[in-house]
Coordinates of C-alpha atoms and ligand atoms in Angstrom, one line a residue:
M1 CA -15.5 247.3 -214.0
E2 CA -12.1 246.4 -212.5
L3 CA -12.2 243.6 -209.9
L4 CA -11.7 245.5 -206.6
S5 CA -14.4 248.0 -207.5
H6 CA -16.8 245.3 -208.7
V7 CA -16.3 243.3 -205.4
A8 CA -16.8 246.6 -203.3
Q9 CA -20.0 247.4 -205.2
E10 CA -21.4 243.9 -204.9
V11 CA -20.7 243.4 -201.2
Q12 CA -22.2 246.9 -200.5
N13 CA -25.4 245.9 -202.3
Q14 CA -25.4 242.6 -200.4
T15 CA -24.6 244.0 -196.9
G16 CA -25.8 247.6 -197.0
I17 CA -22.2 248.6 -195.6
R18 CA -20.7 251.4 -197.7
L19 CA -17.4 250.3 -199.2
H20 CA -14.9 251.6 -201.9
R21 CA -12.3 249.7 -203.9
R22 CA -9.4 250.3 -201.4
N23 CA -11.4 248.5 -198.6
V24 CA -11.1 245.4 -200.7
E25 CA -7.4 246.1 -201.4
R26 CA -6.9 246.3 -197.7
V27 CA -8.5 242.9 -197.2
F28 CA -5.9 241.4 -199.7
S29 CA -3.1 243.3 -197.9
A30 CA -4.3 241.7 -194.6
I31 CA -4.3 238.3 -196.2
L32 CA -0.7 238.7 -197.1
R33 CA 0.0 239.0 -193.4
T34 CA -2.2 236.4 -191.8
G35 CA -4.6 233.5 -192.7
D36 CA -6.6 233.9 -189.6
F37 CA -10.0 235.3 -190.4
W38 CA -10.3 237.4 -187.2
K39 CA -6.9 238.9 -187.6
I40 CA -7.8 239.7 -191.3
V41 CA -10.9 241.6 -189.9
D42 CA -8.5 243.4 -187.5
F43 CA -5.9 244.4 -190.1
S44 CA -8.6 245.4 -192.7
D45 CA -10.2 248.0 -190.3
L46 CA -13.6 246.9 -191.6
P47 CA -16.9 245.7 -190.1
V48 CA -17.1 242.0 -189.8
P49 CA -20.0 241.4 -192.2
A50 CA -18.1 243.4 -194.9
V51 CA -14.9 241.2 -194.5
A52 CA -16.9 238.0 -194.4
A53 CA -18.8 238.9 -197.6
I54 CA -15.6 240.0 -199.4
V55 CA -13.8 236.8 -198.4
K56 CA -16.7 234.6 -199.5
K57 CA -17.0 236.4 -202.8
L58 CA -13.2 235.9 -203.4
I59 CA -13.5 232.2 -202.5
S60 CA -16.3 231.8 -205.0
E61 CA -14.1 233.5 -207.7
N62 CA -11.3 231.0 -206.9
I63 CA -9.0 233.7 -205.7
L64 CA -9.0 232.6 -202.1
F65 CA -9.4 229.2 -200.5
V66 CA -9.8 227.8 -196.9
D67 CA -7.4 225.1 -195.9
E68 CA -7.9 222.2 -193.5
E69 CA -6.8 224.3 -190.5
E70 CA -9.3 227.1 -191.6
N71 CA -6.7 229.4 -192.7
I72 CA -7.7 231.7 -195.6
L73 CA -5.1 231.6 -198.3
L74 CA -4.5 232.9 -201.9
T75 CA -4.9 230.5 -204.8
Q76 CA -2.5 230.8 -207.7
K77 CA -5.1 233.0 -209.4
G78 CA -5.2 235.1 -206.2
Y79 CA -1.3 235.4 -206.1
D80 CA -1.3 236.4 -209.8
L81 CA -3.9 239.1 -209.1
V82 CA -2.1 240.5 -206.1
R83 CA 1.1 240.7 -208.1
E84 CA -0.7 242.4 -211.1
L85 CA -2.4 244.9 -208.8
G86 CA 0.8 245.6 -206.8
I87 CA -0.8 244.9 -203.4
K88 CA 1.6 244.7 -200.5
P89 CA 1.3 243.8 -196.8
A90 CA 1.4 246.8 -194.5
G91 CA 4.5 247.3 -192.3
N92 CA 4.4 246.3 -188.6
F93 CA 6.5 248.6 -186.5
L94 CA 4.2 249.1 -183.4
C95 CA 6.1 249.5 -180.2
V96 CA 6.1 246.3 -178.5
A97 CA 6.6 247.7 -175.0
C98 CA 3.5 250.1 -174.9
E99 CA 1.7 247.9 -177.5
G100 CA 1.5 251.0 -179.9
R101 CA -0.5 253.3 -177.6
G102 CA 2.3 255.6 -176.6
Y103 CA 1.6 255.3 -172.9
P104 CA 3.6 252.8 -170.9
F105 CA 1.1 250.8 -168.8
Y106 CA 4.1 249.5 -166.7
A107 CA 5.3 253.0 -165.7
D108 CA 3.7 252.7 -162.2
K109 CA 4.3 249.0 -161.4
E110 CA 2.5 249.2 -158.2
F111 CA -0.6 250.6 -159.7
Y112 CA -0.5 248.2 -162.5
R113 CA 0.0 245.1 -160.2
T114 CA -2.8 246.3 -157.8
F115 CA -5.2 246.8 -160.7
I116 CA -4.5 243.3 -162.1
E117 CA -5.1 241.8 -158.6
L118 CA -8.4 243.7 -158.1
A119 CA -9.7 242.8 -161.7
K120 CA -9.0 239.1 -161.4
D121 CA -12.4 238.2 -160.0
R122 CA -14.3 240.7 -162.3
P123 CA -17.8 239.7 -163.5
S124 CA -17.5 238.0 -167.0
A125 CA -18.7 239.9 -170.1
I126 CA -22.3 239.2 -171.0
R127 CA -24.1 239.6 -174.3
D128 CA -27.2 241.5 -172.9
Y129 CA -25.3 244.8 -172.8
D130 CA -22.7 244.2 -175.6
Q131 CA -20.0 243.8 -173.0
G132 CA -16.5 242.9 -173.9
S133 CA -13.7 243.9 -171.5
V134 CA -10.5 245.6 -172.6
T135 CA -7.2 244.2 -171.4
P136 CA -5.9 245.5 -168.0
E137 CA -3.0 247.0 -169.9
T138 CA -5.6 249.0 -171.9
T139 CA -7.4 250.3 -168.8
V140 CA -4.2 251.3 -167.1
S141 CA -3.0 253.1 -170.2
R142 CA -6.4 254.9 -170.4
V143 CA -5.7 256.3 -166.9
L144 CA -2.2 257.3 -167.7
F145 CA -3.4 259.1 -170.9
M146 CA -5.9 261.1 -168.8
D147 CA -3.2 262.0 -166.3
V148 CA -0.9 263.2 -169.0
R149 CA -3.6 265.4 -170.5
G150 CA -4.4 267.0 -167.1
D151 CA -7.9 265.2 -166.9
L152 CA -7.2 263.2 -163.7
R153 CA -5.7 265.1 -160.8
G154 CA -8.3 267.2 -158.9
R155 CA -10.9 266.5 -161.4
D156 CA -14.6 265.4 -161.0
I157 CA -14.8 262.4 -163.3
L158 CA -17.8 260.4 -164.7
V159 CA -17.3 257.0 -166.0
M160 CA -20.4 255.6 -167.6
G161 CA -21.7 252.6 -169.5
A162 CA -18.3 251.0 -169.8
E163 CA -17.5 249.5 -166.4
D164 CA -16.9 246.1 -167.7
D165 CA -13.5 247.7 -168.5
L166 CA -13.2 248.7 -164.8
T167 CA -11.9 252.1 -165.9
G168 CA -13.8 253.9 -163.1
L169 CA -12.2 251.5 -160.6
A170 CA -8.8 252.2 -162.0
V171 CA -9.3 256.0 -161.9
A172 CA -10.5 255.8 -158.3
L173 CA -7.5 253.6 -157.4
T174 CA -5.0 256.3 -158.3
R175 CA -6.7 258.5 -155.5
K176 CA -5.7 261.5 -157.7
A177 CA -9.2 262.5 -158.8
K178 CA -11.3 264.9 -156.7
S179 CA -14.4 262.6 -157.3
V180 CA -15.4 259.6 -159.3
L181 CA -18.9 258.7 -160.3
I182 CA -19.5 255.4 -162.1
L183 CA -22.7 254.6 -163.9
D184 CA -23.5 251.3 -165.6
I185 CA -26.6 249.3 -166.4
D186 CA -25.1 246.1 -164.9
K187 CA -25.6 245.7 -161.2
R188 CA -22.8 243.1 -160.9
L189 CA -20.2 245.7 -162.0
I190 CA -21.6 248.3 -159.7
D191 CA -21.6 245.9 -156.6
Y192 CA -18.1 244.9 -157.5
D193 CA -16.8 248.4 -157.5
N194 CA -18.5 249.5 -154.4
K195 CA -17.3 246.5 -152.4
I196 CA -13.7 247.4 -153.4
F197 CA -14.2 251.1 -152.5
K198 CA -15.4 250.0 -149.1
E199 CA -12.6 247.5 -148.5
L200 CA -9.9 250.1 -149.7
G201 CA -11.5 253.0 -147.9
I202 CA -11.8 255.0 -151.1
E203 CA -14.4 257.6 -150.1
N204 CA -14.5 259.9 -153.1
A205 CA -15.7 257.2 -155.5
Q206 CA -19.2 255.7 -155.9
A207 CA -20.9 253.5 -158.4
K208 CA -24.6 253.5 -159.3
V209 CA -26.9 251.5 -161.6
W210 CA -28.2 253.7 -164.5
D211 CA -29.6 253.0 -167.9
L212 CA -28.1 255.6 -170.3
R213 CA -31.2 255.4 -172.6
K214 CA -32.9 257.6 -169.9
P215 CA -32.1 261.4 -169.8
F216 CA -30.0 262.5 -166.9
P217 CA -31.7 264.5 -164.1
E218 CA -30.9 268.2 -163.9
D219 CA -28.4 267.8 -161.2
M220 CA -26.1 265.6 -163.4
L221 CA -25.7 268.3 -166.0
A222 CA -22.7 270.7 -166.0
R223 CA -21.3 268.7 -163.0
F224 CA -18.1 267.0 -164.3
D225 CA -14.7 268.0 -165.7
V226 CA -14.2 264.8 -167.6
F227 CA -16.3 261.9 -168.8
V228 CA -15.2 258.4 -170.0
T229 CA -17.3 255.8 -171.9
D230 CA -17.2 253.2 -174.6
P231 CA -20.5 252.9 -176.5
P232 CA -21.8 250.3 -178.9
E233 CA -21.5 251.7 -182.4
T234 CA -25.1 252.5 -183.3
F235 CA -26.3 256.2 -183.7
A236 CA -28.6 255.7 -180.8
A237 CA -26.0 254.5 -178.4
F238 CA -23.5 257.2 -179.6
K239 CA -26.0 259.9 -178.5
A240 CA -26.9 258.1 -175.4
F241 CA -23.4 257.7 -174.2
I242 CA -21.4 260.6 -175.7
G243 CA -24.2 263.1 -176.2
R244 CA -25.2 262.7 -172.6
G245 CA -21.5 262.7 -171.4
I246 CA -20.9 266.0 -173.1
A247 CA -24.1 267.3 -171.4
T248 CA -22.5 266.6 -168.0
L249 CA -19.4 268.7 -168.6
K250 CA -19.1 272.0 -166.6
E251 CA -17.8 274.4 -169.2
S252 CA -15.6 274.8 -172.3
G253 CA -12.2 273.2 -172.1
C254 CA -13.5 270.0 -170.4
A255 CA -12.8 266.7 -171.9
G256 CA -14.5 263.4 -173.0
Y257 CA -12.8 260.1 -173.7
F258 CA -14.5 257.2 -175.7
G259 CA -13.7 254.2 -177.9
L260 CA -15.0 253.9 -181.5
T261 CA -14.2 250.8 -183.4
L262 CA -14.1 249.9 -187.2
R263 CA -15.0 246.2 -186.4
D264 CA -18.6 247.1 -185.8
S265 CA -18.9 250.3 -187.8
S266 CA -17.5 251.7 -191.1
I267 CA -15.2 254.7 -191.7
F268 CA -18.3 256.3 -193.4
R269 CA -20.1 256.0 -190.1
W270 CA -17.1 257.5 -188.4
K271 CA -17.4 260.6 -190.7
E272 CA -21.0 261.0 -189.5
F273 CA -20.1 260.5 -185.9
Q274 CA -17.3 263.2 -186.2
Q275 CA -19.8 265.5 -187.9
I276 CA -22.2 265.2 -184.9
L277 CA -19.2 265.8 -182.4
L278 CA -18.1 269.0 -184.5
T279 CA -21.4 270.4 -185.6
D280 CA -24.2 269.2 -183.3
Y281 CA -22.3 269.1 -180.0
G282 CA -19.7 271.8 -180.6
T283 CA -16.7 269.8 -179.4
V284 CA -13.3 269.5 -181.1
I285 CA -11.5 266.2 -181.5
T286 CA -8.1 266.6 -180.0
D287 CA -6.9 262.9 -180.2
I288 CA -7.6 259.7 -182.0
I289 CA -5.2 256.8 -181.2
Q290 CA -6.0 254.0 -183.5
N291 CA -6.2 250.5 -181.9
F292 CA -5.6 251.9 -178.4
N293 CA -8.2 249.6 -176.9
H294 CA -7.7 245.8 -177.0
Y295 CA -10.6 243.7 -176.1
M296 CA -10.4 240.2 -174.5
N297 CA -12.4 237.7 -176.4
W298 CA -15.9 237.1 -175.0
E299 CA -17.5 233.7 -174.2
Y300 CA -20.6 234.5 -176.1
H301 CA -18.9 234.9 -179.4
P302 CA -20.3 231.6 -180.9
Q303 CA -23.8 232.9 -180.5
T304 CA -23.2 236.2 -182.4
K305 CA -24.0 237.2 -185.9
A306 CA -20.2 237.7 -186.4
A307 CA -19.5 233.9 -185.7
Q308 CA -22.5 232.8 -187.9
I309 CA -21.5 234.8 -191.0
A310 CA -17.7 234.1 -190.8
P311 CA -16.3 232.0 -193.6
V312 CA -14.7 229.7 -191.0
K313 CA -16.0 228.1 -187.8
K314 CA -12.7 228.6 -185.9
N315 CA -13.2 231.0 -183.0
P316 CA -10.7 233.8 -182.4
T317 CA -7.7 232.7 -180.4
D318 CA -5.9 236.1 -180.1
I319 CA -6.9 239.7 -179.7
W320 CA -8.6 240.9 -183.0
Y321 CA -11.3 243.4 -181.8
R322 CA -9.7 246.7 -181.1
S323 CA -10.9 250.3 -181.1
A324 CA -9.6 253.8 -181.4
W325 CA -9.5 256.0 -178.3
Y326 CA -11.0 259.5 -178.8
R327 CA -10.5 262.6 -176.7
V328 CA -12.8 265.5 -177.4
E329 CA -12.8 268.9 -175.8
T330 CA -15.8 271.3 -175.3
L331 CA -15.6 274.7 -176.9
P332 CA -17.6 277.9 -176.1
G333 CA -21.2 277.4 -177.1
F334 CA -21.1 273.6 -177.0
K335 CA -24.5 271.9 -176.7
R336 CA -25.9 269.7 -174.0
W337 CA -27.8 266.8 -175.6
N338 CA -30.0 265.0 -173.1
E339 CA -33.1 263.6 -174.9
P340 CA -34.8 260.2 -174.3
I341 CA -33.7 257.4 -176.6
S342 CA -36.7 255.9 -178.5
D343 CA -34.7 254.2 -181.2
E344 CA -34.9 250.4 -180.8
V345 CA -31.6 249.9 -182.8
F346 CA -29.4 250.3 -179.7
Y347 CA -26.8 247.5 -179.7
L348 CA -26.9 246.1 -183.3
D349 CA -27.5 247.3 -186.8
E350 CA -26.3 246.3 -190.3
E351 CA -22.7 247.2 -189.6
G352 CA -22.5 245.6 -186.1
S353 CA -22.3 241.9 -185.6
T354 CA -20.5 241.1 -182.3
T355 CA -23.3 241.5 -179.9
Ligands
SPD1 N1 -19.5 242.7 -178.4 C1 -18.2 242.8 -178.4 C2 -17.5 243.7 -177.4 C3 -17.8 245.1 -177.7 C4 -17.4 245.9 -176.7 N2 -17.7 247.2 -177.0 C5 -16.8 247.9 -177.8 C6 -17.4 249.3 -178.0 C7 -16.5 250.1 -178.8 N3 -16.9 251.5 -178.9

């Protein structure tokens, strides 16, 4: 078997993460751009355990080595192999102004500045709920995106299970929505939002503690025009956050926004998520903007499986964890899923490692 397929097969057997030869090719391509392990994960679009195992395997084959500064580099054998296989680095032409999202976070400077000011004392991300906050630029861009798509002005909006990003606060701050309800399991975030709403006299927004593993009461169903969330990547969390979000939508033509990453789940799992969205829930995917969400590094990183299985001890120093921003729309006959979650695998499974 040729080398890329052999490595893909061996790492798949070892990690339980589905892989094909081009996943391994992509790791090589990433290494041609950077020696930083965490950026290699970012550019490879693969779960951390897969990249860690591929890199370790290639080190054991004398194709890669780690230098004194913990950079991952090609050996002469590695360079010869890359040349022989014709592997190239990908181009990098992302817009530096909008950071590649297509929505200029600086468009409304007053809004951007106010949000930064309000976010500066935010509670720090904690491991218990797999928190990891997106940058303020990401949060502001989410709101602009919603506005452009007609999902902000005059809308009843539910933001749930993702308030470490303060998206609900940002939506409320525009004062353009009809109402904003924020649900999160973390009381620190709920108190933070409600205090700001009180101080600023924002009366159409409220925040409440809620555990999304529990079904919603009847009065939450068919109540909102738009939901926003950012689940952990397990199937149980996908249903609890997104299935339940769809259940709260009023009618066909309503919209849901959420992030899905390839750092904690594979492209094979994305296919299964997309099948659930299309077939089980009866929605259509209108948008996927890859790497829209940029997550600030979290303090608990050294305690995670990701840190433990990495081929280097060096912690990430730059943004490496990013996720795609999905927008779905309900179609006639869409299904409202609102079952209890009994699955114990809620935050972490074989593809995830950053919790
Ligand atoms: N534990 C690391 C931070 C993870 C933040 N959640 C990202 C969810 C993407 N759907």
